[in-house]
CSV table of C-alpha atoms in Angstrom, one decimal:
chain,number,residue,atom,x,y,z
A,1,UNK,CA,-15.7,-4.5,-27.2
A,2,UNK,CA,-17.5,-4.1,-24.0
A,3,UNK,CA,-17.1,-6.9,-21.5
A,4,UNK,CA,-18.7,-8.0,-19.5
A,5,UNK,CA,-19.5,-9.0,-16.1
A,6,UNK,CA,-19.3,-12.7,-15.5
A,7,UNK,CA,-18.5,-14.9,-12.6
A,8,UNK,CA,-15.6,-17.2,-12.3
A,9,UNK,CA,-16.4,-20.7,-11.2
A,10,UNK,CA,-14.0,-23.5,-10.0
A,11,UNK,CA,-13.7,-26.5,-12.1
A,12,UNK,CA,-15.5,-29.5,-10.8
A,13,UNK,CA,-14.0,-32.8,-9.9
A,14,UNK,CA,-15.4,-36.3,-9.8
A,15,UNK,CA,-15.4,-36.2,-6.0
A,16,UNK,CA,-17.9,-33.4,-5.5
A,17,UNK,CA,-20.2,-30.9,-7.1
A,18,UNK,CA,-19.5,-27.3,-7.8
A,19,UNK,CA,-19.2,-25.5,-4.5
A,20,UNK,CA,-20.3,-22.1,-5.9
A,21,UNK,CA,-19.1,-19.2,-7.9
A,22,UNK,CA,-15.8,-18.0,-6.6
A,23,UNK,CA,-15.3,-14.5,-7.8
A,24,UNK,CA,-16.3,-11.9,-10.3
A,25,UNK,CA,-15.3,-11.9,-13.9
A,26,UNK,CA,-12.8,-9.5,-15.2
A,27,UNK,CA,-13.3,-6.9,-17.9
A,28,UNK,CA,-11.5,-4.3,-20.0
A,29,UNK,CA,-9.1,-1.8,-18.6
A,30,UNK,CA,-11.9,0.7,-18.5
A,31,UNK,CA,-15.1,-1.4,-18.8
A,32,UNK,CA,-17.3,-2.0,-15.8
A,33,UNK,CA,-20.0,-4.4,-14.5
A,34,UNK,CA,-23.6,-3.8,-15.3
A,35,UNK,CA,-25.3,-1.9,-12.5
A,36,UNK,CA,-27.9,-4.6,-11.9
A,37,UNK,CA,-25.3,-7.2,-11.1
A,38,UNK,CA,-23.9,-7.8,-7.6
A,39,UNK,CA,-20.4,-6.4,-7.0
A,40,UNK,CA,-18.9,-9.2,-5.0
A,41,UNK,CA,-19.5,-12.7,-4.0
A,42,UNK,CA,-18.7,-14.5,-0.7
A,43,UNK,CA,-15.8,-17.0,-1.0
A,44,UNK,CA,-17.2,-20.5,-0.4
A,45,UNK,CA,-15.3,-22.6,2.1
A,46,UNK,CA,-13.0,-25.1,0.4
A,47,UNK,CA,-13.4,-23.7,-3.1
A,48,UNK,CA,-9.9,-22.6,-3.7
A,49,UNK,CA,-8.4,-22.9,-7.2
A,50,UNK,CA,-5.1,-24.4,-5.9
A,51,UNK,CA,-4.8,-27.6,-4.1
A,52,UNK,CA,-4.1,-27.2,-0.5
A,53,UNK,CA,-4.9,-23.4,-0.6
A,54,UNK,CA,-5.5,-22.2,2.9
A,55,UNK,CA,-4.9,-18.5,2.5
A,56,UNK,CA,-8.3,-17.4,3.6
A,57,UNK,CA,-7.6,-18.6,7.2
A,58,UNK,CA,-4.9,-16.0,7.5
A,59,UNK,CA,-6.6,-13.1,5.7
A,60,UNK,CA,-8.3,-10.2,7.4
A,61,UNK,CA,-10.5,-7.4,6.0
A,62,UNK,CA,-8.8,-4.0,6.8
A,63,UNK,CA,-9.7,-0.3,6.3
A,64,UNK,CA,-7.6,2.7,5.7
A,65,UNK,CA,-8.5,6.4,5.8
A,66,UNK,CA,-7.3,8.1,2.6
A,67,UNK,CA,-8.2,11.5,1.2
A,68,UNK,CA,-10.9,11.9,3.8
A,69,UNK,CA,-12.6,8.6,2.9
A,70,UNK,CA,-12.2,4.9,3.8
A,71,UNK,CA,-10.7,2.4,1.5
A,72,UNK,CA,-10.6,-1.3,2.1
A,73,UNK,CA,-8.2,-4.2,1.5
A,74,UNK,CA,-7.7,-7.8,2.3
A,75,UNK,CA,-4.4,-8.6,4.1
A,76,UNK,CA,-2.7,-12.0,4.0
A,77,UNK,CA,-0.1,-12.5,6.7
A,78,UNK,CA,2.1,-15.5,5.9
A,79,UNK,CA,2.5,-16.8,9.5
A,80,UNK,CA,4.2,-16.0,12.8
A,81,UNK,CA,6.1,-12.8,12.7
A,82,UNK,CA,9.8,-13.6,13.1
A,83,UNK,CA,10.7,-9.9,13.6
A,84,UNK,CA,12.5,-9.3,10.3
A,85,UNK,CA,11.0,-7.0,7.7
A,86,UNK,CA,8.9,-8.8,5.2
A,87,UNK,CA,8.5,-8.3,1.4
A,88,UNK,CA,5.1,-6.7,0.5
A,89,UNK,CA,3.1,-7.5,-2.6
A,90,UNK,CA,0.1,-5.3,-3.6
A,91,UNK,CA,-2.2,-7.3,-5.8
A,92,UNK,CA,-4.9,-5.4,-7.9
A,93,UNK,CA,-7.9,-7.3,-9.0
A,94,UNK,CA,-9.5,-6.9,-12.5
A,95,UNK,CA,-12.4,-4.7,-13.2
A,96,UNK,CA,-15.7,-6.1,-11.9
A,97,UNK,CA,-13.9,-8.4,-9.5
A,98,UNK,CA,-12.8,-8.0,-5.9
A,99,UNK,CA,-9.9,-8.6,-3.5
A,100,UNK,CA,-11.3,-12.1,-2.8
A,101,UNK,CA,-11.6,-12.8,-6.5
A,102,UNK,CA,-7.9,-11.9,-7.0
A,103,UNK,CA,-6.9,-14.1,-4.1
A,104,UNK,CA,-8.8,-17.1,-5.4
A,105,UNK,CA,-7.8,-16.7,-9.1
A,106,UNK,CA,-4.1,-16.4,-8.3
A,107,UNK,CA,-3.4,-18.4,-5.2
A,108,UNK,CA,-0.9,-15.7,-4.2
A,109,UNK,CA,-1.3,-16.3,-0.5
A,110,UNK,CA,-0.3,-19.9,-0.6
A,111,UNK,CA,2.6,-19.4,-3.0
A,112,UNK,CA,3.9,-16.4,-1.0
A,113,UNK,CA,3.9,-18.2,2.3
A,114,UNK,CA,7.1,-20.0,1.6
A,115,UNK,CA,8.7,-16.7,0.8
A,116,UNK,CA,7.3,-15.0,4.0
A,117,UNK,CA,5.6,-12.3,1.9
A,118,UNK,CA,2.8,-10.1,3.0
A,119,UNK,CA,0.0,-9.8,0.4
A,120,UNK,CA,-2.4,-6.9,0.3
A,121,UNK,CA,-5.4,-7.1,-2.0
A,122,UNK,CA,-6.9,-3.6,-2.2
A,123,UNK,CA,-10.5,-3.0,-3.3
A,124,UNK,CA,-10.9,-0.7,-6.3
A,125,UNK,CA,-13.5,2.1,-6.4
A,126,UNK,CA,-16.5,0.9,-8.4
A,127,UNK,CA,-14.8,-2.5,-8.6
A,128,UNK,CA,-12.0,-1.1,-10.8
A,129,UNK,CA,-8.9,1.0,-11.0
A,130,UNK,CA,-7.9,4.4,-12.4
A,131,UNK,CA,-5.1,2.9,-14.5
A,132,UNK,CA,-5.1,5.9,-16.9
A,133,UNK,CA,-4.1,9.5,-16.2
A,134,UNK,CA,-7.3,11.1,-17.5
A,135,UNK,CA,-10.4,12.0,-15.4
A,136,UNK,CA,-13.7,10.3,-16.2
A,137,UNK,CA,-17.2,10.9,-15.0
A,138,UNK,CA,-16.9,8.1,-12.5
A,139,UNK,CA,-13.3,9.0,-11.6
A,140,UNK,CA,-13.0,12.8,-11.5
A,141,UNK,CA,-9.7,12.4,-9.6
A,142,UNK,CA,-7.5,10.1,-11.8
A,143,UNK,CA,-4.7,10.0,-9.2
A,144,UNK,CA,-6.8,8.7,-6.3
A,145,UNK,CA,-5.7,5.1,-6.6
A,146,UNK,CA,-2.0,6.1,-6.9
A,147,UNK,CA,-2.4,7.9,-3.5
A,148,UNK,CA,-4.3,4.9,-2.0
A,149,UNK,CA,-1.4,2.7,-3.0
A,150,UNK,CA,1.2,5.0,-1.5
A,151,UNK,CA,-0.8,5.3,1.7
A,152,UNK,CA,-1.3,1.5,1.9
A,153,UNK,CA,2.4,0.9,1.6
A,154,UNK,CA,3.2,3.4,4.3
A,155,UNK,CA,0.6,1.9,6.5
A,156,UNK,CA,1.9,-1.7,6.1
A,157,UNK,CA,5.5,-0.6,6.6
A,158,UNK,CA,4.4,1.0,9.9
A,159,UNK,CA,2.0,-1.6,11.2
A,160,UNK,CA,3.0,-4.9,9.7
A,161,UNK,CA,6.8,-4.6,9.4
A,162,UNK,CA,6.8,-4.6,5.6
A,163,UNK,CA,10.2,-3.9,4.1
A,164,UNK,CA,10.2,-0.6,2.2
A,165,UNK,CA,13.0,-1.9,0.0
A,166,UNK,CA,11.0,-4.9,-1.1
A,167,UNK,CA,7.6,-3.5,-2.2
A,168,UNK,CA,6.0,-5.0,-5.3
A,169,UNK,CA,2.8,-4.6,-7.3
A,170,UNK,CA,1.0,-7.1,-9.5
A,171,UNK,CA,-2.4,-7.1,-11.2
A,172,UNK,CA,-4.7,-8.7,-13.7
A,173,UNK,CA,-6.4,-6.9,-16.6
A,174,UNK,CA,-7.4,-3.4,-15.4
A,175,UNK,CA,-5.5,-4.2,-12.2
A,176,UNK,CA,-2.4,-5.2,-14.3
A,177,UNK,CA,-2.6,-1.8,-16.0
A,178,UNK,CA,-2.8,-0.2,-12.6
A,179,UNK,CA,0.4,-2.1,-11.6
A,180,UNK,CA,2.1,-0.7,-14.7
A,181,UNK,CA,0.9,2.8,-13.9
A,182,UNK,CA,2.5,2.5,-10.4
A,183,UNK,CA,5.7,1.2,-12.0
A,184,UNK,CA,5.7,4.1,-14.5
A,185,UNK,CA,4.8,6.9,-12.2
A,186,UNK,CA,6.2,5.8,-8.8
A,187,UNK,CA,9.3,3.8,-9.7
A,188,UNK,CA,11.1,4.9,-6.5
A,189,UNK,CA,8.4,3.2,-4.4
A,190,UNK,CA,8.8,-0.2,-5.9
A,191,UNK,CA,11.4,-3.0,-6.2
A,192,UNK,CA,9.4,-4.6,-9.0
A,193,UNK,CA,6.1,-4.8,-10.9
A,194,UNK,CA,4.2,-7.4,-12.8
A,195,UNK,CA,1.1,-7.4,-15.0
A,196,UNK,CA,-1.0,-10.2,-16.5
A,197,UNK,CA,-3.2,-9.1,-19.4
A,198,UNK,CA,-2.5,-5.5,-18.5
A,199,UNK,CA,-1.1,-2.8,-20.8
A,200,UNK,CA,0.0,0.9,-20.6
A,201,UNK,CA,-2.8,3.3,-21.4
A,202,UNK,CA,-2.3,5.6,-24.4
A,203,UNK,CA,-4.2,8.6,-25.8
A,204,UNK,CA,-5.6,11.2,-23.3
A,205,UNK,CA,-5.0,8.8,-20.4
A,206,UNK,CA,-1.5,8.0,-21.5
A,207,UNK,CA,1.0,6.8,-18.8
A,208,UNK,CA,4.7,6.9,-19.6
A,209,UNK,CA,7.6,5.4,-17.5
A,210,UNK,CA,9.5,8.0,-15.5
A,211,UNK,CA,12.3,5.9,-14.0
A,212,UNK,CA,14.0,2.5,-13.8
A,213,UNK,CA,12.1,-0.4,-12.3
A,214,UNK,CA,12.1,-4.1,-13.0
A,215,UNK,CA,8.9,-5.1,-14.8
A,216,UNK,CA,7.5,-8.5,-15.9
A,217,UNK,CA,4.6,-8.6,-18.3
A,218,UNK,CA,2.6,-11.7,-19.1
A,219,UNK,CA,0.1,-11.7,-21.9
A,220,UNK,CA,-2.0,-14.3,-23.8
A,221,UNK,CA,-1.2,-14.5,-27.5
A,222,UNK,CA,-5.0,-15.0,-28.2
A,223,UNK,CA,-6.4,-12.4,-25.7
A,224,UNK,CA,-9.7,-11.3,-27.1
A,225,UNK,CA,-10.4,-8.6,-24.6
A,226,UNK,CA,-7.1,-6.6,-24.4
A,227,UNK,CA,-5.3,-7.9,-27.5
A,228,UNK,CA,-1.5,-8.4,-27.5
A,229,UNK,CA,-1.2,-5.8,-30.2
A,230,UNK,CA,-3.0,-3.2,-28.0
A,231,UNK,CA,-6.3,-1.5,-28.4
A,232,UNK,CA,-5.5,1.9,-29.9
A,233,UNK,CA,-9.1,2.7,-31.0
A,234,UNK,CA,-11.6,1.0,-28.7
A,235,UNK,CA,-15.3,1.4,-29.4
A,236,UNK,CA,-17.7,3.4,-27.2
A,237,UNK,CA,-18.6,2.2,-23.8
A,238,UNK,CA,-22.2,1.3,-22.8
A,239,UNK,CA,-24.3,4.0,-21.4
A,240,UNK,CA,-23.3,4.9,-17.9
A,241,UNK,CA,-20.0,3.1,-18.0
A,242,UNK,CA,-16.5,4.5,-18.0
A,243,UNK,CA,-14.9,5.0,-21.4
A,244,UNK,CA,-12.7,2.2,-22.7
A,245,UNK,CA,-9.1,3.3,-22.3
A,246,UNK,CA,-6.9,2.9,-25.4
A,247,UNK,CA,-3.8,0.9,-24.7
A,248,UNK,CA,-0.5,0.2,-26.4
A,249,UNK,CA,0.9,-3.2,-27.6
A,250,UNK,CA,2.4,-5.2,-24.8
A,251,UNK,CA,5.8,-5.3,-26.5
A,252,UNK,CA,5.7,-1.5,-26.9
A,253,UNK,CA,5.0,-1.1,-23.2
A,254,UNK,CA,7.9,-3.4,-22.3
A,255,UNK,CA,10.2,-1.5,-24.7
A,256,UNK,CA,9.1,1.8,-23.0
A,257,UNK,CA,10.1,0.5,-19.5
A,258,UNK,CA,13.3,-1.0,-20.9
A,259,UNK,CA,14.3,2.3,-22.6
A,260,UNK,CA,13.6,4.4,-19.5
A,261,UNK,CA,15.7,2.0,-17.4
A,262,UNK,CA,18.6,1.8,-19.8
A,263,UNK,CA,18.2,-1.9,-20.3
A,264,UNK,CA,20.2,-3.8,-22.9
A,265,UNK,CA,19.0,-5.0,-26.3
A,266,UNK,CA,16.3,-7.7,-26.1
A,267,UNK,CA,17.1,-11.4,-26.1
A,268,UNK,CA,14.3,-13.7,-27.3
A,269,UNK,CA,13.9,-17.4,-26.7
A,270,UNK,CA,11.1,-19.9,-27.1
A,271,UNK,CA,10.1,-22.0,-24.1
A,272,UNK,CA,7.5,-24.7,-23.7
A,273,UNK,CA,4.2,-23.0,-24.2
A,274,UNK,CA,5.4,-19.4,-24.3
A,275,UNK,CA,7.9,-17.0,-25.8
A,276,UNK,CA,10.2,-15.0,-23.5
A,277,UNK,CA,11.8,-11.6,-24.4
A,278,UNK,CA,14.3,-10.2,-21.9
A,279,UNK,CA,15.8,-6.7,-21.8
A,280,UNK,CA,18.8,-7.4,-19.5
A,281,UNK,CA,19.7,-4.9,-16.8
A,282,UNK,CA,22.0,-2.0,-17.6
A,283,UNK,CA,23.5,0.3,-15.0
A,284,UNK,CA,20.1,0.6,-13.3
A,285,UNK,CA,19.8,-3.2,-12.8
A,286,UNK,CA,16.2,-3.0,-14.0
A,287,UNK,CA,15.4,-6.1,-16.0
A,288,UNK,CA,12.3,-6.0,-18.2
A,289,UNK,CA,10.6,-9.3,-19.4
A,290,UNK,CA,7.7,-10.0,-21.7
A,291,UNK,CA,6.2,-13.5,-21.7
A,292,UNK,CA,3.7,-14.2,-24.5
A,293,UNK,CA,1.7,-17.4,-23.7
A,294,UNK,CA,0.7,-19.5,-26.7
A,295,UNK,CA,-3.0,-20.0,-27.2
A,296,UNK,CA,-3.9,-18.2,-24.0
A,297,UNK,CA,-6.8,-15.7,-23.7
A,298,UNK,CA,-7.6,-13.0,-21.2
A,299,UNK,CA,-6.7,-15.3,-18.3
A,300,UNK,CA,-4.2,-16.0,-15.5
A,301,UNK,CA,-1.9,-18.8,-16.7
A,302,UNK,CA,-1.9,-21.7,-14.3
A,303,UNK,CA,-5.1,-20.8,-12.5
A,304,UNK,CA,-7.7,-23.5,-12.0
A,305,UNK,CA,-10.5,-21.0,-11.9
A,306,UNK,CA,-12.6,-21.2,-15.0
A,307,UNK,CA,-12.8,-17.9,-16.9
A,308,UNK,CA,-16.0,-16.4,-18.1
A,309,UNK,CA,-17.2,-17.2,-21.6
A,310,UNK,CA,-15.5,-15.0,-24.2
A,311,UNK,CA,-12.2,-14.7,-22.3
A,312,UNK,CA,-10.4,-17.5,-24.1
A,313,UNK,CA,-8.5,-20.4,-22.6
A,314,UNK,CA,-6.2,-20.6,-19.6
A,315,UNK,CA,-2.8,-22.0,-20.3
A,316,UNK,CA,-1.2,-24.6,-18.0
A,317,UNK,CA,2.2,-24.2,-19.6
A,318,UNK,CA,3.1,-21.4,-17.3
A,319,UNK,CA,2.6,-20.9,-13.5
A,320,UNK,CA,2.1,-17.1,-13.6
A,321,UNK,CA,1.9,-16.9,-9.8
A,322,UNK,CA,5.2,-18.7,-9.2
A,323,UNK,CA,6.9,-17.0,-12.0
A,324,UNK,CA,5.9,-13.5,-10.7
A,325,UNK,CA,6.9,-14.2,-7.1
A,326,UNK,CA,10.2,-15.6,-8.3
A,327,UNK,CA,10.8,-12.5,-10.3
A,328,UNK,CA,10.0,-10.3,-7.2
A,329,UNK,CA,12.1,-12.4,-4.8
A,330,UNK,CA,15.3,-11.8,-6.8
A,331,UNK,CA,14.9,-8.0,-6.6
A,332,UNK,CA,15.0,-5.2,-4.1
A,333,UNK,CA,15.6,-1.5,-4.3
């Protein structure tokens, strides 16, 4: 299934009309937007998905030289610098979206302010991420985004007082798979990782965990784009697009992280609107959690941004943003 470039739009209220499309739609781990569509949209004033969201006022567009080129990211500073090192969250957008799209869909800036967290929203090349380990026509260097992330962390530790012992990654869809790749291949860099609607790649682009790291995976039970059971044999991509990367089932990915980290046997329990499976920490203290959200599609639970047609419903039973930041706040290297 090739999907599909669409725009998110905020839900309207009785008090006012739609203020405009907020961000780009999100696609498969290795899909991409049609070439005739714009790659990003301006963020309209006052069109935040979360009530009281004011993250944009504190955000700046930054550039970083990496591998002889320039990469960009959006940086959210939570407020006045008190001098103490701050936790850092790297937030990867989905394919076809943007840093602004990730900010608006998740509301991470607002939620992180109370925890005094820095949030960096990097921009992917061709509006996506090299989440798999294999080269493609558009991504001849499959490790470029790994090096970009490493350089970004180094830069923000040096210039913004980020705490190197409290660095976390999170992402949605293709960005979620990128977060899992960082957790798998650079566990020593991170204090935790989270993915919403992202899975570990398999096949020629396979990524396997190489060390202990706390991981939280959130996946919709009815995801029509990247199914909960994985996508072992995706169909061909459209002409000119990157090949669709096969991926393993979400539970299999969680089990791989748990096994590498020496976690305990899983404990399962049902909660209101979702099922939680926890592989408790062993000697490495690396907890792994999988939350399967009932009735949810290829969406960010708790977001008030309307997903594109074909992505399924957004659950309100779980606040993914708050859950993820709470998971991060309890952990450090």
